[in-house]
């Protein structure tokens, strides 16, 4: 069973940076794809970025250039580095996993509990 645990959320002022981390386990038997998503109160869930086992990445246009997804295969962690944060980036951030192919256009099957990011103006 795939398990995902997010960490690194917190409060930051506008213009600041945060690095989220997702610790993944239990997926050794399939080619994995890990993505980051967020959901603000009263809004739909929004996809942000995904990374495949081979390092291929997929970004939503809304965050490309500000957010960077990366992985540490040895530690089985996937990070989301966020820069130039804005108040509208305030949301619960989730990591999720799926098998192949790796794209934000496909449904993700496994989800973490989320980590809160709050950006103040």
JSON list of C-alpha atoms in Angstrom, two decimals:
[
{"chain": "A", "resi": 1, "resn": "UNK", "atom": "CA", "xyz": [0.00, 0.00, 0.00]},
{"chain": "A", "resi": 2, "resn": "UNK", "atom": "CA", "xyz": [1.40, 3.38, -1.02]},
{"chain": "A", "resi": 3, "resn": "UNK", "atom": "CA", "xyz": [1.73, 5.84, 1.86]},
{"chain": "A", "resi": 4, "resn": "UNK", "atom": "CA", "xyz": [2.52, 9.53, 1.53]},
{"chain": "A", "resi": 5, "resn": "UNK", "atom": "CA", "xyz": [3.40, 11.98, 4.30]},
{"chain": "A", "resi": 6, "resn": "UNK", "atom": "CA", "xyz": [3.79, 15.70, 3.64]},
{"chain": "A", "resi": 7, "resn": "UNK", "atom": "CA", "xyz": [5.84, 18.13, 5.70]},
{"chain": "A", "resi": 8, "resn": "UNK", "atom": "CA", "xyz": [7.29, 21.62, 5.46]},
{"chain": "A", "resi": 9, "resn": "UNK", "atom": "CA", "xyz": [4.18, 23.72, 5.46]},
{"chain": "A", "resi": 10, "resn": "UNK", "atom": "CA", "xyz": [3.87, 26.85, 7.55]},
{"chain": "A", "resi": 11, "resn": "UNK", "atom": "CA", "xyz": [3.34, 30.57, 7.49]},
{"chain": "A", "resi": 12, "resn": "UNK", "atom": "CA", "xyz": [5.39, 32.93, 5.36]},
{"chain": "A", "resi": 13, "resn": "UNK", "atom": "CA", "xyz": [5.16, 36.51, 4.19]},
{"chain": "A", "resi": 14, "resn": "UNK", "atom": "CA", "xyz": [4.43, 37.37, 0.59]},
{"chain": "A", "resi": 15, "resn": "UNK", "atom": "CA", "xyz": [7.54, 37.12, -1.53]},
{"chain": "A", "resi": 16, "resn": "UNK", "atom": "CA", "xyz": [9.00, 34.42, 0.65]},
{"chain": "A", "resi": 17, "resn": "UNK", "atom": "CA", "xyz": [9.82, 30.78, -0.05]},
{"chain": "A", "resi": 18, "resn": "UNK", "atom": "CA", "xyz": [8.89, 27.41, 1.36]},
{"chain": "A", "resi": 19, "resn": "UNK", "atom": "CA", "xyz": [10.01, 23.88, 0.62]},
{"chain": "A", "resi": 20, "resn": "UNK", "atom": "CA", "xyz": [7.50, 21.10, 1.02]},
{"chain": "A", "resi": 21, "resn": "UNK", "atom": "CA", "xyz": [8.53, 17.48, 1.25]},
{"chain": "A", "resi": 22, "resn": "UNK", "atom": "CA", "xyz": [6.63, 14.28, 0.57]},
{"chain": "A", "resi": 23, "resn": "UNK", "atom": "CA", "xyz": [7.91, 11.02, 2.01]},
{"chain": "A", "resi": 24, "resn": "UNK", "atom": "CA", "xyz": [6.64, 8.10, -0.03]},
{"chain": "A", "resi": 25, "resn": "UNK", "atom": "CA", "xyz": [6.69, 4.40, 0.70]},
{"chain": "A", "resi": 26, "resn": "UNK", "atom": "CA", "xyz": [5.14, 1.18, -0.51]},
{"chain": "A", "resi": 27, "resn": "UNK", "atom": "CA", "xyz": [5.42, 1.70, -4.27]},
{"chain": "A", "resi": 28, "resn": "UNK", "atom": "CA", "xyz": [8.45, -0.42, -5.05]},
{"chain": "A", "resi": 29, "resn": "UNK", "atom": "CA", "xyz": [6.42, -2.67, -7.34]},
{"chain": "A", "resi": 30, "resn": "UNK", "atom": "CA", "xyz": [5.34, -0.15, -9.95]},
{"chain": "A", "resi": 31, "resn": "UNK", "atom": "CA", "xyz": [6.69, 2.79, -11.88]},
{"chain": "A", "resi": 32, "resn": "UNK", "atom": "CA", "xyz": [5.67, 5.77, -9.83]},
{"chain": "A", "resi": 33, "resn": "UNK", "atom": "CA", "xyz": [4.59, 9.30, -10.45]},
{"chain": "A", "resi": 34, "resn": "UNK", "atom": "CA", "xyz": [4.30, 11.76, -7.54]},
{"chain": "A", "resi": 35, "resn": "UNK", "atom": "CA", "xyz": [2.44, 15.01, -7.83]},
{"chain": "A", "resi": 36, "resn": "UNK", "atom": "CA", "xyz": [1.67, 18.07, -5.74]},
{"chain": "A", "resi": 37, "resn": "UNK", "atom": "CA", "xyz": [-1.78, 19.60, -5.52]},
{"chain": "A", "resi": 38, "resn": "UNK", "atom": "CA", "xyz": [-3.44, 22.25, -3.41]},
{"chain": "A", "resi": 39, "resn": "UNK", "atom": "CA", "xyz": [-6.90, 23.22, -2.31]},
{"chain": "A", "resi": 40, "resn": "UNK", "atom": "CA", "xyz": [-7.95, 26.51, -0.82]},
{"chain": "A", "resi": 41, "resn": "UNK", "atom": "CA", "xyz": [-11.17, 26.86, 1.19]},
{"chain": "A", "resi": 42, "resn": "UNK", "atom": "CA", "xyz": [-14.16, 27.11, -1.11]},
{"chain": "A", "resi": 43, "resn": "UNK", "atom": "CA", "xyz": [-12.11, 26.32, -4.21]},
{"chain": "A", "resi": 44, "resn": "UNK", "atom": "CA", "xyz": [-11.53, 23.25, -6.32]},
{"chain": "A", "resi": 45, "resn": "UNK", "atom": "CA", "xyz": [-8.39, 21.23, -6.00]},
{"chain": "A", "resi": 46, "resn": "UNK", "atom": "CA", "xyz": [-5.64, 22.51, -8.26]},
{"chain": "A", "resi": 47, "resn": "UNK", "atom": "CA", "xyz": [-2.82, 20.47, -9.75]},
{"chain": "A", "resi": 48, "resn": "UNK", "atom": "CA", "xyz": [0.64, 21.98, -9.48]},
{"chain": "A", "resi": 49, "resn": "UNK", "atom": "CA", "xyz": [3.43, 19.67, -10.56]},
{"chain": "A", "resi": 50, "resn": "UNK", "atom": "CA", "xyz": [4.34, 16.03, -11.01]},
{"chain": "A", "resi": 51, "resn": "UNK", "atom": "CA", "xyz": [7.54, 14.08, -11.36]},
{"chain": "A", "resi": 52, "resn": "UNK", "atom": "CA", "xyz": [8.08, 10.62, -12.74]},
{"chain": "A", "resi": 53, "resn": "UNK", "atom": "CA", "xyz": [10.53, 7.98, -11.63]},
{"chain": "A", "resi": 54, "resn": "UNK", "atom": "CA", "xyz": [12.80, 8.89, -14.54]},
{"chain": "A", "resi": 55, "resn": "UNK", "atom": "CA", "xyz": [12.83, 12.57, -13.53]},
{"chain": "A", "resi": 56, "resn": "UNK", "atom": "CA", "xyz": [10.41, 13.80, -16.16]},
{"chain": "A", "resi": 57, "resn": "UNK", "atom": "CA", "xyz": [8.36, 16.69, -14.83]},
{"chain": "A", "resi": 58, "resn": "UNK", "atom": "CA", "xyz": [4.99, 18.21, -15.61]},
{"chain": "A", "resi": 59, "resn": "UNK", "atom": "CA", "xyz": [3.95, 21.66, -14.36]},
{"chain": "A", "resi": 60, "resn": "UNK", "atom": "CA", "xyz": [0.72, 23.59, -14.32]},
{"chain": "A", "resi": 61, "resn": "UNK", "atom": "CA", "xyz": [1.06, 26.87, -16.18]},
{"chain": "A", "resi": 62, "resn": "UNK", "atom": "CA", "xyz": [0.01, 28.79, -13.08]},
{"chain": "A", "resi": 63, "resn": "UNK", "atom": "CA", "xyz": [3.13, 27.82, -11.13]},
{"chain": "A", "resi": 64, "resn": "UNK", "atom": "CA", "xyz": [5.74, 27.18, -13.79]},
{"chain": "A", "resi": 65, "resn": "UNK", "atom": "CA", "xyz": [8.77, 29.31, -13.04]},
{"chain": "A", "resi": 66, "resn": "UNK", "atom": "CA", "xyz": [7.89, 29.82, -9.37]},
{"chain": "A", "resi": 67, "resn": "UNK", "atom": "CA", "xyz": [7.58, 26.23, -8.15]},
{"chain": "A", "resi": 68, "resn": "UNK", "atom": "CA", "xyz": [10.08, 23.43, -8.74]},
{"chain": "A", "resi": 69, "resn": "UNK", "atom": "CA", "xyz": [9.47, 19.74, -8.13]},
{"chain": "A", "resi": 70, "resn": "UNK", "atom": "CA", "xyz": [12.37, 17.42, -7.44]},
{"chain": "A", "resi": 71, "resn": "UNK", "atom": "CA", "xyz": [13.02, 13.97, -6.05]},
{"chain": "A", "resi": 72, "resn": "UNK", "atom": "CA", "xyz": [15.55, 12.14, -3.96]},
{"chain": "A", "resi": 73, "resn": "UNK", "atom": "CA", "xyz": [15.15, 8.58, -5.17]},
{"chain": "A", "resi": 74, "resn": "UNK", "atom": "CA", "xyz": [17.38, 7.13, -2.47]},
{"chain": "A", "resi": 75, "resn": "UNK", "atom": "CA", "xyz": [15.33, 8.75, 0.29]},
{"chain": "A", "resi": 76, "resn": "UNK", "atom": "CA", "xyz": [12.04, 8.27, -1.59]},
{"chain": "A", "resi": 77, "resn": "UNK", "atom": "CA", "xyz": [11.10, 11.89, -1.09]},
{"chain": "A", "resi": 78, "resn": "UNK", "atom": "CA", "xyz": [9.66, 14.42, -3.49]},
{"chain": "A", "resi": 79, "resn": "UNK", "atom": "CA", "xyz": [10.04, 18.11, -2.77]},
{"chain": "A", "resi": 80, "resn": "UNK", "atom": "CA", "xyz": [8.17, 21.16, -3.97]},
{"chain": "A", "resi": 81, "resn": "UNK", "atom": "CA", "xyz": [10.26, 24.32, -3.75]},
{"chain": "A", "resi": 82, "resn": "UNK", "atom": "CA", "xyz": [8.08, 27.40, -3.86]},
{"chain": "A", "resi": 83, "resn": "UNK", "atom": "CA", "xyz": [9.38, 30.92, -4.45]},
{"chain": "A", "resi": 84, "resn": "UNK", "atom": "CA", "xyz": [7.80, 34.38, -4.68]},
{"chain": "A", "resi": 85, "resn": "UNK", "atom": "CA", "xyz": [4.82, 33.21, -2.69]},
{"chain": "A", "resi": 86, "resn": "UNK", "atom": "CA", "xyz": [1.62, 35.21, -2.86]},
{"chain": "A", "resi": 87, "resn": "UNK", "atom": "CA", "xyz": [-1.38, 35.36, -0.53]},
{"chain": "A", "resi": 88, "resn": "UNK", "atom": "CA", "xyz": [-3.36, 33.46, -3.16]},
{"chain": "A", "resi": 89, "resn": "UNK", "atom": "CA", "xyz": [-0.97, 30.53, -2.72]},
{"chain": "A", "resi": 90, "resn": "UNK", "atom": "CA", "xyz": [-2.53, 29.97, 0.69]},
{"chain": "A", "resi": 91, "resn": "UNK", "atom": "CA", "xyz": [-4.01, 26.47, 0.70]},
{"chain": "A", "resi": 92, "resn": "UNK", "atom": "CA", "xyz": [-3.68, 22.93, 1.96]},
{"chain": "A", "resi": 93, "resn": "UNK", "atom": "CA", "xyz": [-0.99, 21.25, -0.10]},
{"chain": "A", "resi": 94, "resn": "UNK", "atom": "CA", "xyz": [-1.17, 17.55, -0.85]},
{"chain": "A", "resi": 95, "resn": "UNK", "atom": "CA", "xyz": [1.15, 15.08, -2.48]},
{"chain": "A", "resi": 96, "resn": "UNK", "atom": "CA", "xyz": [-0.28, 12.19, -4.40]},
{"chain": "A", "resi": 97, "resn": "UNK", "atom": "CA", "xyz": [0.94, 9.19, -6.37]},
{"chain": "A", "resi": 98, "resn": "UNK", "atom": "CA", "xyz": [-0.11, 7.14, -9.34]},
{"chain": "A", "resi": 99, "resn": "UNK", "atom": "CA", "xyz": [1.46, 4.64, -11.67]},
{"chain": "A", "resi": 100, "resn": "UNK", "atom": "CA", "xyz": [2.35, 5.17, -15.30]},
{"chain": "A", "resi": 101, "resn": "UNK", "atom": "CA", "xyz": [1.97, 7.39, -17.32]},
{"chain": "A", "resi": 102, "resn": "UNK", "atom": "CA", "xyz": [2.99, 10.42, -15.31]},
{"chain": "A", "resi": 103, "resn": "UNK", "atom": "CA", "xyz": [0.95, 13.50, -16.05]},
{"chain": "A", "resi": 104, "resn": "UNK", "atom": "CA", "xyz": [-1.24, 15.98, -14.24]},
{"chain": "A", "resi": 105, "resn": "UNK", "atom": "CA", "xyz": [-3.92, 15.06, -16.77]},
{"chain": "A", "resi": 106, "resn": "UNK", "atom": "CA", "xyz": [-4.47, 11.68, -15.14]},
{"chain": "A", "resi": 107, "resn": "UNK", "atom": "CA", "xyz": [-6.13, 10.77, -11.84]},
{"chain": "A", "resi": 108, "resn": "UNK", "atom": "CA", "xyz": [-3.90, 10.14, -8.86]},
{"chain": "A", "resi": 109, "resn": "UNK", "atom": "CA", "xyz": [-4.78, 7.15, -6.73]},
{"chain": "A", "resi": 110, "resn": "UNK", "atom": "CA", "xyz": [-2.94, 7.67, -3.45]},
{"chain": "A", "resi": 111, "resn": "UNK", "atom": "CA", "xyz": [-3.04, 10.82, -1.31]},
{"chain": "A", "resi": 112, "resn": "UNK", "atom": "CA", "xyz": [-1.33, 12.20, 1.75]},
{"chain": "A", "resi": 113, "resn": "UNK", "atom": "CA", "xyz": [-3.04, 14.08, 4.55]},
{"chain": "A", "resi": 114, "resn": "UNK", "atom": "CA", "xyz": [-1.79, 17.48, 3.46]},
{"chain": "A", "resi": 115, "resn": "UNK", "atom": "CA", "xyz": [0.26, 20.32, 4.90]},
{"chain": "A", "resi": 116, "resn": "UNK", "atom": "CA", "xyz": [-1.02, 23.86, 5.33]},
{"chain": "A", "resi": 117, "resn": "UNK", "atom": "CA", "xyz": [0.69, 26.81, 3.66]},
{"chain": "A", "resi": 118, "resn": "UNK", "atom": "CA", "xyz": [-0.35, 30.31, 4.68]},
{"chain": "A", "resi": 119, "resn": "UNK", "atom": "CA", "xyz": [1.04, 33.37, 2.91]},
{"chain": "A", "resi": 120, "resn": "UNK", "atom": "CA", "xyz": [0.39, 36.73, 4.52]},
{"chain": "A", "resi": 121, "resn": "UNK", "atom": "CA", "xyz": [0.51, 40.07, 2.75]}
]
